[in-house]
Amino acid sequence: MATHALQQPSSRERRATLGFLIAATVIGVVCAFGPIWMVRVGLAVALLGAAASVWYSFKEISRIEILHRSELKAVRDRAAEAARQHHTESMELIDTFTQRYKAHGEQLGNLREELASRQQELSTLRGNLVSTQAEADRRAERITELEALLEATEAKLNQNVVTLPRRPGPLPTAAELWSDGNHPTLVDVALLRMPELPERKRA
């Protein structure tokens, strides 16, 4: 808007300066063909037109310089604003990436700790499995040994078992067991007629 406001008076002043310079030139040329006083008037008019043209020219140059400075300042302000905005966006983007990097680093650290814990648990389970298998093998061997020992013991017992013969006939009466009949204290073992036992086999 400032540029448009400065362009309107500049255009009017240019037209006015051009018209005044043309008029002074025409008057000077016309006066040059007259008497001496008219020549002097024409010269004065020409000098006045030249001075006015120079003044308007410097004024126009000054306006152009002001316009150029204002436009250059606007360009610099826009560039500075764009640079500030770009810097702000860049810093926000850097902060976002930094936060994501930290979050990913923390997540990676947690995953590494969890992996180390799981590996330790797996090693413990493997050790327990090996120990359990060794204990199971040891117990299986012990059971095998006990079964063999049990079979050997049963075989020995079967070899040492003796069948006792039964006494033939009825059992003796009390009168036959006590010979005197009064308050018996001794038993006539011969009357029992117990069969002889076979000699036990030695194991």
Short mmCIF file of C-alpha atoms in Angstrom, two decimals, residues 13-200:
data_model
loop_
_atom_site.label_atom_id
_atom_site.label_comp_id
_atom_site.label_asym_id
_atom_site.label_seq_id
_atom_site.Cartn_x
_atom_site.Cartn_y
_atom_site.Cartn_z
CA GLU A 13 4.96 15.18 -10.54
CA ARG A 14 6.60 13.56 -13.53
CA ARG A 15 3.82 14.73 -15.83
CA ALA A 16 3.94 18.21 -14.32
CA THR A 17 7.73 18.43 -14.66
CA LEU A 18 7.61 17.19 -18.26
CA GLY A 19 4.85 19.67 -19.16
CA PHE A 20 6.71 22.59 -17.50
CA LEU A 21 9.95 21.66 -19.28
CA ILE A 22 8.20 21.46 -22.67
CA ALA A 23 6.47 24.81 -22.08
CA ALA A 24 9.73 26.50 -21.05
CA THR A 25 11.49 25.04 -24.10
CA VAL A 26 8.77 26.25 -26.44
CA ILE A 27 8.80 29.73 -24.86
CA GLY A 28 12.60 29.88 -25.10
CA VAL A 29 12.59 28.85 -28.73
CA VAL A 30 9.88 31.41 -29.58
CA CYS A 31 11.67 34.18 -27.71
CA ALA A 32 14.94 33.42 -29.48
CA PHE A 33 13.54 34.86 -32.74
CA GLY A 34 12.34 38.15 -31.21
CA PRO A 35 14.06 41.34 -30.07
CA ILE A 36 16.81 41.36 -27.47
CA TRP A 37 14.54 41.74 -24.45
CA MET A 38 12.42 38.82 -25.67
CA VAL A 39 15.60 36.77 -26.08
CA ARG A 40 16.54 37.60 -22.50
CA VAL A 41 13.04 36.66 -21.29
CA GLY A 42 13.25 33.39 -23.23
CA LEU A 43 16.68 32.71 -21.68
CA ALA A 44 15.32 33.40 -18.20
CA VAL A 45 12.34 31.16 -18.83
CA ALA A 46 14.65 28.42 -20.15
CA LEU A 47 16.91 28.73 -17.08
CA LEU A 48 13.91 28.71 -14.80
CA GLY A 49 12.54 25.62 -16.59
CA ALA A 50 15.91 23.91 -16.32
CA ALA A 51 16.14 24.73 -12.60
CA ALA A 52 12.60 23.50 -12.03
CA SER A 53 13.33 20.35 -13.97
CA VAL A 54 16.46 19.74 -11.91
CA TRP A 55 14.54 20.39 -8.68
CA TYR A 56 11.72 18.04 -9.69
CA SER A 57 14.28 15.48 -10.85
CA PHE A 58 16.08 15.50 -7.48
CA LYS A 59 12.72 15.36 -5.73
CA GLU A 60 11.76 12.38 -7.87
CA ILE A 61 15.10 10.73 -7.15
CA SER A 62 14.55 11.32 -3.45
CA ARG A 63 11.09 9.80 -3.69
CA ILE A 64 12.48 6.84 -5.60
CA GLU A 65 15.18 6.38 -2.96
CA ILE A 66 12.55 6.51 -0.21
CA LEU A 67 10.41 4.06 -2.13
CA HIS A 68 13.42 1.82 -2.71
CA ARG A 69 14.39 1.96 0.97
CA SER A 70 10.85 1.19 2.06
CA GLU A 71 10.61 -1.69 -0.37
CA LEU A 72 14.06 -2.94 0.64
CA LYS A 73 13.08 -2.67 4.29
CA ALA A 74 9.87 -4.58 3.59
CA VAL A 75 11.88 -7.25 1.77
CA ARG A 76 14.34 -7.45 4.67
CA ASP A 77 11.49 -7.61 7.17
CA ARG A 78 9.81 -10.38 5.20
CA ALA A 79 13.11 -12.23 4.88
CA ALA A 80 13.80 -11.82 8.60
CA GLU A 81 10.28 -12.99 9.45
CA ALA A 82 10.66 -15.96 7.12
CA ALA A 83 14.06 -16.71 8.68
CA ARG A 84 12.60 -16.49 12.19
CA GLN A 85 9.69 -18.68 11.19
CA HIS A 86 12.05 -21.16 9.53
CA HIS A 87 14.29 -21.13 12.60
CA THR A 88 11.30 -21.70 14.88
CA GLU A 89 10.01 -24.54 12.71
CA SER A 90 13.51 -26.03 12.52
CA MET A 91 13.94 -25.86 16.30
CA GLU A 92 10.52 -27.45 16.82
CA LEU A 93 11.42 -30.17 14.33
CA ILE A 94 14.78 -30.72 16.07
CA ASP A 95 13.05 -30.89 19.45
CA THR A 96 10.55 -33.39 18.07
CA PHE A 97 13.32 -35.55 16.62
CA THR A 98 15.31 -35.26 19.86
CA GLN A 99 12.33 -36.35 21.96
CA ARG A 100 11.62 -39.24 19.60
CA TYR A 101 15.30 -40.24 19.69
CA LYS A 102 15.29 -40.18 23.49
CA ALA A 103 12.02 -42.13 23.61
CA HIS A 104 13.37 -44.71 21.17
CA GLY A 105 16.60 -44.91 23.18
CA GLU A 106 14.68 -45.51 26.42
CA GLN A 107 12.48 -48.10 24.69
CA LEU A 108 15.56 -49.82 23.26
CA GLY A 109 17.19 -49.82 26.71
CA ASN A 110 14.09 -51.36 28.26
CA LEU A 111 13.98 -54.00 25.53
CA ARG A 112 17.65 -54.79 26.10
CA GLU A 113 17.11 -55.13 29.84
CA GLU A 114 14.08 -57.34 29.26
CA LEU A 115 16.05 -59.45 26.77
CA ALA A 116 18.91 -59.85 29.26
CA SER A 117 16.41 -60.86 31.96
CA ARG A 118 14.76 -63.38 29.63
CA GLN A 119 18.15 -64.80 28.66
CA GLN A 120 19.06 -65.15 32.32
CA GLU A 121 15.75 -66.88 33.04
CA LEU A 122 16.33 -69.16 30.03
CA SER A 123 19.81 -70.05 31.29
CA THR A 124 18.38 -70.79 34.74
CA LEU A 125 15.66 -72.98 33.22
CA ARG A 126 18.21 -74.83 31.12
CA GLY A 127 20.35 -75.41 34.21
CA ASN A 128 17.33 -76.64 36.14
CA LEU A 129 16.39 -78.92 33.24
CA VAL A 130 19.88 -80.42 33.09
CA SER A 131 19.89 -80.90 36.87
CA THR A 132 16.44 -82.46 36.78
CA GLN A 133 17.44 -84.82 33.97
CA ALA A 134 20.59 -85.83 35.86
CA GLU A 135 18.53 -86.45 39.02
CA ALA A 136 16.00 -88.47 37.03
CA ASP A 137 18.78 -90.57 35.49
CA ARG A 138 20.34 -91.11 38.91
CA ARG A 139 17.01 -92.17 40.40
CA ALA A 140 16.33 -94.47 37.43
CA GLU A 141 19.71 -96.13 37.99
CA ARG A 142 18.96 -96.43 41.71
CA ILE A 143 15.57 -97.97 40.96
CA THR A 144 17.21 -100.44 38.58
CA GLU A 145 19.75 -101.36 41.25
CA LEU A 146 17.02 -101.79 43.87
CA GLU A 147 14.95 -103.94 41.52
CA ALA A 148 17.98 -106.15 40.85
CA LEU A 149 18.69 -106.36 44.56
CA LEU A 150 15.04 -107.20 45.26
CA GLU A 151 15.08 -109.96 42.66
CA ALA A 152 18.30 -111.36 44.13
CA THR A 153 16.86 -111.21 47.64
CA GLU A 154 13.66 -112.95 46.54
CA ALA A 155 15.71 -115.64 44.84
CA LYS A 156 17.75 -116.21 48.00
CA LEU A 157 14.61 -116.31 50.14
CA ASN A 158 13.02 -118.83 47.82
CA GLN A 159 16.14 -121.00 48.13
CA ASN A 160 16.14 -120.81 51.97
CA VAL A 161 12.45 -121.54 52.49
CA VAL A 162 11.92 -125.02 54.11
CA THR A 163 8.56 -126.72 54.29
CA LEU A 164 7.98 -128.10 57.82
CA PRO A 165 6.47 -131.61 57.87
CA ARG A 166 3.23 -132.19 59.70
CA ARG A 167 3.06 -134.58 62.69
CA PRO A 168 1.03 -137.66 61.82
CA GLY A 169 -1.77 -138.73 64.05
CA PRO A 170 -3.68 -136.94 66.83
CA LEU A 171 -2.02 -134.68 69.37
CA PRO A 172 -1.10 -136.25 72.80
CA THR A 173 -3.36 -135.71 75.80
CA ALA A 174 -2.37 -133.95 79.03
CA ALA A 175 -2.05 -137.26 80.88
CA GLU A 176 0.39 -138.44 78.28
CA LEU A 177 2.41 -135.24 78.45
CA TRP A 178 2.81 -135.28 82.27
CA SER A 179 4.02 -138.62 83.49
CA ASP A 180 3.31 -138.39 87.22
CA GLY A 181 -0.19 -136.86 86.98
CA ASN A 182 0.40 -134.47 89.93
CA HIS A 183 1.36 -130.88 89.32
CA PRO A 184 3.23 -131.65 86.16
CA THR A 185 6.39 -129.72 85.63
CA LEU A 186 8.18 -131.80 83.06
CA VAL A 187 6.91 -132.85 79.75
CA ASP A 188 7.89 -136.10 78.28
CA VAL A 189 9.18 -134.83 75.02
CA ALA A 190 9.59 -138.31 73.69
CA LEU A 191 5.81 -138.78 73.94
CA LEU A 192 5.29 -135.88 71.52
CA ARG A 193 6.91 -138.03 68.84
CA MET A 194 7.97 -134.87 66.90
CA PRO A 195 9.45 -135.70 63.52
CA GLU A 196 13.06 -134.82 62.90
CA LEU A 197 13.56 -131.56 61.00
CA PRO A 198 15.83 -131.61 58.05
CA GLU A 199 19.01 -129.60 58.29
CA ARG A 200 18.55 -126.04 56.92
#
